[in-house]
Short mmCIF file of C-alpha atoms in Angstrom, two decimals:
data_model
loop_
_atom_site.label_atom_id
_atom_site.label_comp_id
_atom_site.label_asym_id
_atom_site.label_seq_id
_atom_site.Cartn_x
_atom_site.Cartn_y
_atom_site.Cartn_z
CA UNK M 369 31.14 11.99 24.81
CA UNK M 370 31.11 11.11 28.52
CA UNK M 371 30.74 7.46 29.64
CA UNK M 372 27.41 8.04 30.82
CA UNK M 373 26.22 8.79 27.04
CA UNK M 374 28.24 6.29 25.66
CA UNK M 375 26.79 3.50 28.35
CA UNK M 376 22.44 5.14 27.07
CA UNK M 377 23.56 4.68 23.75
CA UNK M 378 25.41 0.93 23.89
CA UNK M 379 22.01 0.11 25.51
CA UNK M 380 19.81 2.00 22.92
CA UNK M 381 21.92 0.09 20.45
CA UNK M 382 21.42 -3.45 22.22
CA UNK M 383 17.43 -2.35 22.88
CA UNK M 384 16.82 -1.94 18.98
CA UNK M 385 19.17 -4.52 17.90
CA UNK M 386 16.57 -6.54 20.02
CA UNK M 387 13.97 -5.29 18.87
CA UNK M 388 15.16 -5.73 15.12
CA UNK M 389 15.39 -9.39 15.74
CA UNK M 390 12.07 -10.09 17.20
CA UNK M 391 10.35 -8.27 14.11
CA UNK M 392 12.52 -9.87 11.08
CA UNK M 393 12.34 -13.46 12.78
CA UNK M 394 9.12 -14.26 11.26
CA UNK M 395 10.24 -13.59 8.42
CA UNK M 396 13.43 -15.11 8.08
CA UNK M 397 11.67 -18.25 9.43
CA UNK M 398 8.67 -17.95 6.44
CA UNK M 399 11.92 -17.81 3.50
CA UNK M 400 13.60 -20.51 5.31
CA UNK M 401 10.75 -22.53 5.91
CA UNK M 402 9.82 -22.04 2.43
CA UNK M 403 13.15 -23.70 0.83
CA UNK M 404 12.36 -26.79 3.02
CA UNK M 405 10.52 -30.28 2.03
CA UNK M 406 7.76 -31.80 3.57
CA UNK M 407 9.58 -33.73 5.83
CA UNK M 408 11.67 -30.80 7.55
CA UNK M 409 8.96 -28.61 7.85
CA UNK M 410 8.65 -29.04 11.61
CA UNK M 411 12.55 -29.19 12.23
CA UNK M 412 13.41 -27.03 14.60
CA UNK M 413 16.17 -25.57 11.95
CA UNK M 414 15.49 -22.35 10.86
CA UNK M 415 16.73 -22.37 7.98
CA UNK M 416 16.77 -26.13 5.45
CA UNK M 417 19.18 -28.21 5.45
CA UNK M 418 18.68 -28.70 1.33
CA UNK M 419 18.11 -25.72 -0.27
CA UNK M 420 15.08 -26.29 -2.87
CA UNK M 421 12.96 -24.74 -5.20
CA UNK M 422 10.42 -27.61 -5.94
CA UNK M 423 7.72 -25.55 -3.28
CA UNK M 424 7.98 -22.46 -5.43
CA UNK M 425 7.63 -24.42 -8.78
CA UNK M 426 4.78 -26.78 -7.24
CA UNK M 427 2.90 -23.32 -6.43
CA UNK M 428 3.41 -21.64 -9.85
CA UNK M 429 1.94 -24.96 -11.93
CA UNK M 430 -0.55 -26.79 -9.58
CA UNK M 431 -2.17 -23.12 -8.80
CA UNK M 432 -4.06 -19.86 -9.68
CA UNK M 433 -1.03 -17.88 -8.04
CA UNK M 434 0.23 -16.38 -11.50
CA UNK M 435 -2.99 -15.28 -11.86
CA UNK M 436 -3.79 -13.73 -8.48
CA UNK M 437 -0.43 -12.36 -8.67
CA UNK M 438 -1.03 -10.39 -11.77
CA UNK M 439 -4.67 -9.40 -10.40
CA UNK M 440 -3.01 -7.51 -7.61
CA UNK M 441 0.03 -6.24 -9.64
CA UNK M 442 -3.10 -4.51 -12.25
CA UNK M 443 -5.36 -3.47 -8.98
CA UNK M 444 -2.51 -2.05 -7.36
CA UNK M 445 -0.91 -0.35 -10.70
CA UNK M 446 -4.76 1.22 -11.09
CA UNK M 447 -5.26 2.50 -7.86
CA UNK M 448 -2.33 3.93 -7.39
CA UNK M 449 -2.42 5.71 -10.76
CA UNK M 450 -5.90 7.29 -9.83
CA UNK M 451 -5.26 8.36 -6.76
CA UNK M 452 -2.23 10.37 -7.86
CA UNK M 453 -3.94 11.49 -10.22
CA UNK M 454 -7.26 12.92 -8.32
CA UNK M 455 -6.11 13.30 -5.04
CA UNK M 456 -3.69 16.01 -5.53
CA UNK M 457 -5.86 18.04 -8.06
CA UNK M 458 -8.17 18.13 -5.11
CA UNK M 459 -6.05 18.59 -1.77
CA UNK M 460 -4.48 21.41 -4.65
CA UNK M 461 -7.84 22.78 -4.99
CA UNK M 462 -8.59 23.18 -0.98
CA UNK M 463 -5.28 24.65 0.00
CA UNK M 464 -5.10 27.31 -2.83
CA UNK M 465 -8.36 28.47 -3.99
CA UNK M 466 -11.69 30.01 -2.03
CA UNK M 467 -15.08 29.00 -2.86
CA UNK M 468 -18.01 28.55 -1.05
CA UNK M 469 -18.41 25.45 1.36
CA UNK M 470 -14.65 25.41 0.96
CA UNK M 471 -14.58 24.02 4.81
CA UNK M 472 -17.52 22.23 5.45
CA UNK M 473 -16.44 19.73 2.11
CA UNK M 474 -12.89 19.47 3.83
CA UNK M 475 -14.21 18.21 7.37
CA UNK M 476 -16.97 15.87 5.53
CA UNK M 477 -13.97 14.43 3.23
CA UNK M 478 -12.06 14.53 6.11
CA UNK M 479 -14.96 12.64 8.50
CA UNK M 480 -14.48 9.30 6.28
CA UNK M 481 -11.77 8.47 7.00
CA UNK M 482 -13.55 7.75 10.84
CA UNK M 483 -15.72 5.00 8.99
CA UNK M 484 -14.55 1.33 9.53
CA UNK M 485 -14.12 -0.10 6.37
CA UNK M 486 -16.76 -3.15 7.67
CA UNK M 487 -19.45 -0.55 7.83
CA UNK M 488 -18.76 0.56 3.76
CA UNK M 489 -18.69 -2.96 2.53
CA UNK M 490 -22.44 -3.18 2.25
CA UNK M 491 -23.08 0.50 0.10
CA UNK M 492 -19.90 -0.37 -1.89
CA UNK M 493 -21.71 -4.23 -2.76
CA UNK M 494 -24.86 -2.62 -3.42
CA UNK M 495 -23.30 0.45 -5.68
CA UNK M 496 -21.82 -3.30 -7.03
CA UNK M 497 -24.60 -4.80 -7.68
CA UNK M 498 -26.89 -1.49 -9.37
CA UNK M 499 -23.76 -0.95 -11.48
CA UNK M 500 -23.63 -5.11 -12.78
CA UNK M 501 -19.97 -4.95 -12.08
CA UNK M 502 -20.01 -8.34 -10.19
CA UNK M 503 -17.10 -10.01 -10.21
CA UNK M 504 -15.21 -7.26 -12.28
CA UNK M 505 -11.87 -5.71 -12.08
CA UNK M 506 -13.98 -2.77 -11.47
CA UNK M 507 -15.67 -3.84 -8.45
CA UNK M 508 -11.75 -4.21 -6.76
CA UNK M 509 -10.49 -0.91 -7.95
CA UNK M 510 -13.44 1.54 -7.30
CA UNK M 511 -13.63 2.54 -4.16
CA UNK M 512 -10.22 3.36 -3.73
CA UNK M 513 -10.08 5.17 -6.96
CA UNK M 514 -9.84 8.25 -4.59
CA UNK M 515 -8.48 8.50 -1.25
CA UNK M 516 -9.64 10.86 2.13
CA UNK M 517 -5.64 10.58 3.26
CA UNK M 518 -4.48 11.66 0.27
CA UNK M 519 -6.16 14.47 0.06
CA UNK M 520 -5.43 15.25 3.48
CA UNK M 521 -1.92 14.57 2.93
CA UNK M 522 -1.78 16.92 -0.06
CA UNK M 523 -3.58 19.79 0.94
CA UNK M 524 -1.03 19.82 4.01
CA UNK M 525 1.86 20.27 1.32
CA UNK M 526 0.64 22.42 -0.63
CA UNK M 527 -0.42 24.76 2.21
CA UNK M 528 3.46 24.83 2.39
CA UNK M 529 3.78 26.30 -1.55
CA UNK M 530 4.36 29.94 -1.34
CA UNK M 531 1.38 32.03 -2.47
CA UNK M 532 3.95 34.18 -4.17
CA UNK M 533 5.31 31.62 -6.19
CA UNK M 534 1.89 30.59 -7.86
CA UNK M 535 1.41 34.39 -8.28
CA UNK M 536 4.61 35.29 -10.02
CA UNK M 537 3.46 32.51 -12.50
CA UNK M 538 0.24 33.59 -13.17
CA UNK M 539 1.58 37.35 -14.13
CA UNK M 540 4.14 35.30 -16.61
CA UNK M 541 1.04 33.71 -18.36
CA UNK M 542 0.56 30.35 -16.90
CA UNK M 543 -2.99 29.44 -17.01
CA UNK M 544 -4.31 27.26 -13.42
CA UNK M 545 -3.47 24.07 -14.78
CA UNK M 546 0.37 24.84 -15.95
CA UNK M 547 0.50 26.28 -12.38
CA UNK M 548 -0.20 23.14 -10.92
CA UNK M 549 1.62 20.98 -13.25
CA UNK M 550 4.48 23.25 -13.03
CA UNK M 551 5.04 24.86 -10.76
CA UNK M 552 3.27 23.41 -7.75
CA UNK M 553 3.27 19.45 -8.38
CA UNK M 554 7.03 19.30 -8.07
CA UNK M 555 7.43 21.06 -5.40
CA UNK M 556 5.00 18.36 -3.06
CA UNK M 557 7.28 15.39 -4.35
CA UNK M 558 7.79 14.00 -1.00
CA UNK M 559 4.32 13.99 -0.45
CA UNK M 560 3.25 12.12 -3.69
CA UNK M 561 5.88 9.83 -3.21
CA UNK M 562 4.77 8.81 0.09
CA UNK M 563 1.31 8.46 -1.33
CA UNK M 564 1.88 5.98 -3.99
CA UNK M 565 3.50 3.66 -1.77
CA UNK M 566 0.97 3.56 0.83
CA UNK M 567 -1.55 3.30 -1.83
CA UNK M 568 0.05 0.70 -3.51
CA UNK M 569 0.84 -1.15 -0.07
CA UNK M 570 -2.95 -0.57 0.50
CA UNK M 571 -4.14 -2.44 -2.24
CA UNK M 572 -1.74 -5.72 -1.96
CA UNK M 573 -2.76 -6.38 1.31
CA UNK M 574 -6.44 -5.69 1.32
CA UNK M 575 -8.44 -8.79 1.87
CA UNK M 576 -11.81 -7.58 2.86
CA UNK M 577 -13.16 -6.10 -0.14
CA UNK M 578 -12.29 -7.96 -2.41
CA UNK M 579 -13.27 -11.28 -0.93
CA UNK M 580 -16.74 -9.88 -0.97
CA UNK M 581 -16.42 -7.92 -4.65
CA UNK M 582 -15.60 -11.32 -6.74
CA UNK M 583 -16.70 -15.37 -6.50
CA UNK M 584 -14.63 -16.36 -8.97
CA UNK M 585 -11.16 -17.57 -8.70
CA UNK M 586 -10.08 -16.14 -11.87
CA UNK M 587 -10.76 -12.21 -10.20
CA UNK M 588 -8.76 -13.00 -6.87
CA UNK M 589 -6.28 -11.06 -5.61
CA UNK M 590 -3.46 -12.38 -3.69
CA UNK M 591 -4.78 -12.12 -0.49
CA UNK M 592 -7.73 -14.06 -1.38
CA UNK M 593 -6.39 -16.60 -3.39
CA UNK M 594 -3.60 -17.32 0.10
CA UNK M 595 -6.43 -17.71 2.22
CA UNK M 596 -7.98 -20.02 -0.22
CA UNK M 597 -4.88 -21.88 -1.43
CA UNK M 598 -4.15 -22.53 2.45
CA UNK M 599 -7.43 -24.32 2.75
CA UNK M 600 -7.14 -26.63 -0.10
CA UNK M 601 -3.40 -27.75 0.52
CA UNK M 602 -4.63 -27.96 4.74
CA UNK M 603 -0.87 -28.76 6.63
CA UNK M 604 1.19 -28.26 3.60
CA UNK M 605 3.17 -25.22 5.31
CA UNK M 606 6.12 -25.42 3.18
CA UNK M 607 3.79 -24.21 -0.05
CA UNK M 608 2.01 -22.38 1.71
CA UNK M 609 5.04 -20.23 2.84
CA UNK M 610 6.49 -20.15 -0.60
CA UNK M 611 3.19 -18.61 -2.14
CA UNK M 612 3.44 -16.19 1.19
CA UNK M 613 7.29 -15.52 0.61
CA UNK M 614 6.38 -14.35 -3.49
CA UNK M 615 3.72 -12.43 -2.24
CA UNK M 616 6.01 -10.45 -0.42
CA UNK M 617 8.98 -9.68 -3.13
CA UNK M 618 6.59 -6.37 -4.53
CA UNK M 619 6.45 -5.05 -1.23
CA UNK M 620 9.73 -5.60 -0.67
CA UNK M 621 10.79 -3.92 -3.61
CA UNK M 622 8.59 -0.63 -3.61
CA UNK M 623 10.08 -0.99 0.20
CA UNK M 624 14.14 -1.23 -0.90
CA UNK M 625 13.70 1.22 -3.83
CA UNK M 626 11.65 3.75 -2.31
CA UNK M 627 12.36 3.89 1.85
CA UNK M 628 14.09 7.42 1.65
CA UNK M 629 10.60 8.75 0.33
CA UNK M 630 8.49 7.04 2.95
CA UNK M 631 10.19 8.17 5.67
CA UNK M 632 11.08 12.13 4.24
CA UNK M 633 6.91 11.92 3.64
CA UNK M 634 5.91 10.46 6.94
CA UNK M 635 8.74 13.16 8.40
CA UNK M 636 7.26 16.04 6.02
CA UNK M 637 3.68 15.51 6.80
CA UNK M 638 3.80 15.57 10.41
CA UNK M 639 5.98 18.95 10.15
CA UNK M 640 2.99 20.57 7.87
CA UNK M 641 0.49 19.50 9.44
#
C-alpha cells in the first residue's frame, strides 16, 4: 500500500471515528445521566459520580411505564407478525403470477407509500370510530397490519427466485402454497429478515397514531406515555432519562442480535431492485 493510501485511509479512519462520537454522545450522556440523582443532574460530568438505580425503580412503581412497555412489546409483536405474514404472500403473488390489472394494483400499492402519514390520520380515526374500536388495541395495530414497503421489498426478491426452480417443483407435485412455503420463502430470508426489524422498529417509535387512536392511559404505548410522563414530572431529567434509556434496551437488542440481517437486506434490496 503506498503512503498516499495509507495517509486517505488514517484520515477516513479519524473522519468516522469522528463521526462515531458525535452520534453515540447523546446517548452515552442519556445512560449516564440516567444513573445520576437530582442534584448532579446538571454536572457537567458525563457520566455520575454514584452509580444508582433509585431513577429506574422510582419509574417502574410511581408510573404506567410497565404498562406502556408491554403495550408496545404486544403492538410491535402483532404487527410484525402480520406483516410477515401478508406482505410476502402478496409481493409473492406480483412477482410470480399474471393476472389482469397485475400492474396498475402494483403502482397504486406502490403510490401510498407517497402519502404523509398526517394526511391518513383522519380516514384511519374515522374507519376508528365506524368500527367502535376506540381506544382498543385494535385501533394501534390496524393500519399497519399490512405494509406498501414490504411488499415492495418482497416482490423485488422474489423477482430474483428462478422461474425454473418453482417449475421443477410444480412437476414433483407441490401444489402453489408448498411452493411458496418451500421452496420460495427461504430463499428471500434476507429480505424477511430485514422486514421484521424495520417493522418492529416502526411500531416502537411511532407516536402519531397512536396518540390520536387511544385517551386512556392504560392503551399507551411508550412513546405516548414518555411524552406524557415528561409533563407530569416537568425538570425531573434524571427519570425522565431512565424511562428513555429502558425504552431503548428492545431496540437495542433486535439491533445487537440481528445487524448482519439489516445490513445484507438493505445491501440485497438495492442490488434487486
Amino acid at each position: 500500500m503506498s503512503a498516499k493510501k495509507k495517509i486517505n485511509q488514517i484520515l477516513l479512519t479519524i473522519i468516522l471515528l469522528l463521526v462515531g462520537f458525535v452520534v453515540i454522545f447523546p446517548f452515552i450522556w442519556m445512560i449516564g445521566t440516567s444513573f445520576k440523582s437530582g442534584a448532579e443532574v446538571y454536572s457537567m460530568n458525563l457520566l455520575p459520580k454514584h452509580f444508582s438505580l433509585e431513577n429506574y425503580i422510582t419509574v417502574a412503581n410511581k408510573s404506567n411505564f410497565p404498562l406502556w412497555f408491554k403495550n408496545s412489546l404486544l403492538v410491535g409483536i402483532i404487527t410484525t407478525l402480520s406483516v410477515l405474514v401478508f406482505d410476502p404472500m402478496v409481493g409473492f403473488a406480483f412477482s410470480k403470477y399474471k393476472f389482469k390489472g397485475k400492474n396498475i394494483i402494483f403502482i397504486i400499492i406502490l403510490s401510498t407509500m407517497m402519502i404523509p402519514t398526517e394526511m391518513l390520520v383522519i380516514p384511519w380515526y374515522l374507519m376508528v370510530n365506524a368500527m367502535k374500536w376506540n381506544n382498543t388495541y385494535w385501533a394501534l395495530v390496524f393500519p399497519s397490519l399490512s405494509s406498501a414497503f414490504g411488499i415492495f421489498l418482497t416482490r423485488q426478491f422474489f423477482d430474483g427466485v428462478p422461474e425454473e426452480l418453482l417449475e421443477a417443483a410444480r412437476i414433483d407435485g407441490m401444489n402453489e402454497l408448498q411452493i411458496y412455503m418451500k421452496v420460495a420463502l427461504p430463499l428471500v430470508g434476507p429480505a424477511i429478515s430485514a422486514l421484521a426489524i424495520f417493522t418492529f422498529l416502526g411500531s416502537w417509535n411511532s407516536f402519531l397514531w397512536p396518540v390520536i387512536a387511544v385517551d386512556g392511559y392504560s392503551k399507551f404505548t411508550i412513546p405516548v406515555g414518555l411524552a406524557m410522563f415528561s409533563g407530569e414530572v416537568s425538570t425531573s431529567w434524571e427519570l425522565i432519562l431512565a424511562a428513555a434509556s429502558i425504552a431503548t434496551i428492545p431496540v437495542l437488542i433486535v439491533f445487537i442480535i440481528f445487524q448482519r440481517k439489516i445490513v445484507e437486506g438493505v445491501a440485497l434490496s438495492g442490488i434487486k431492485g
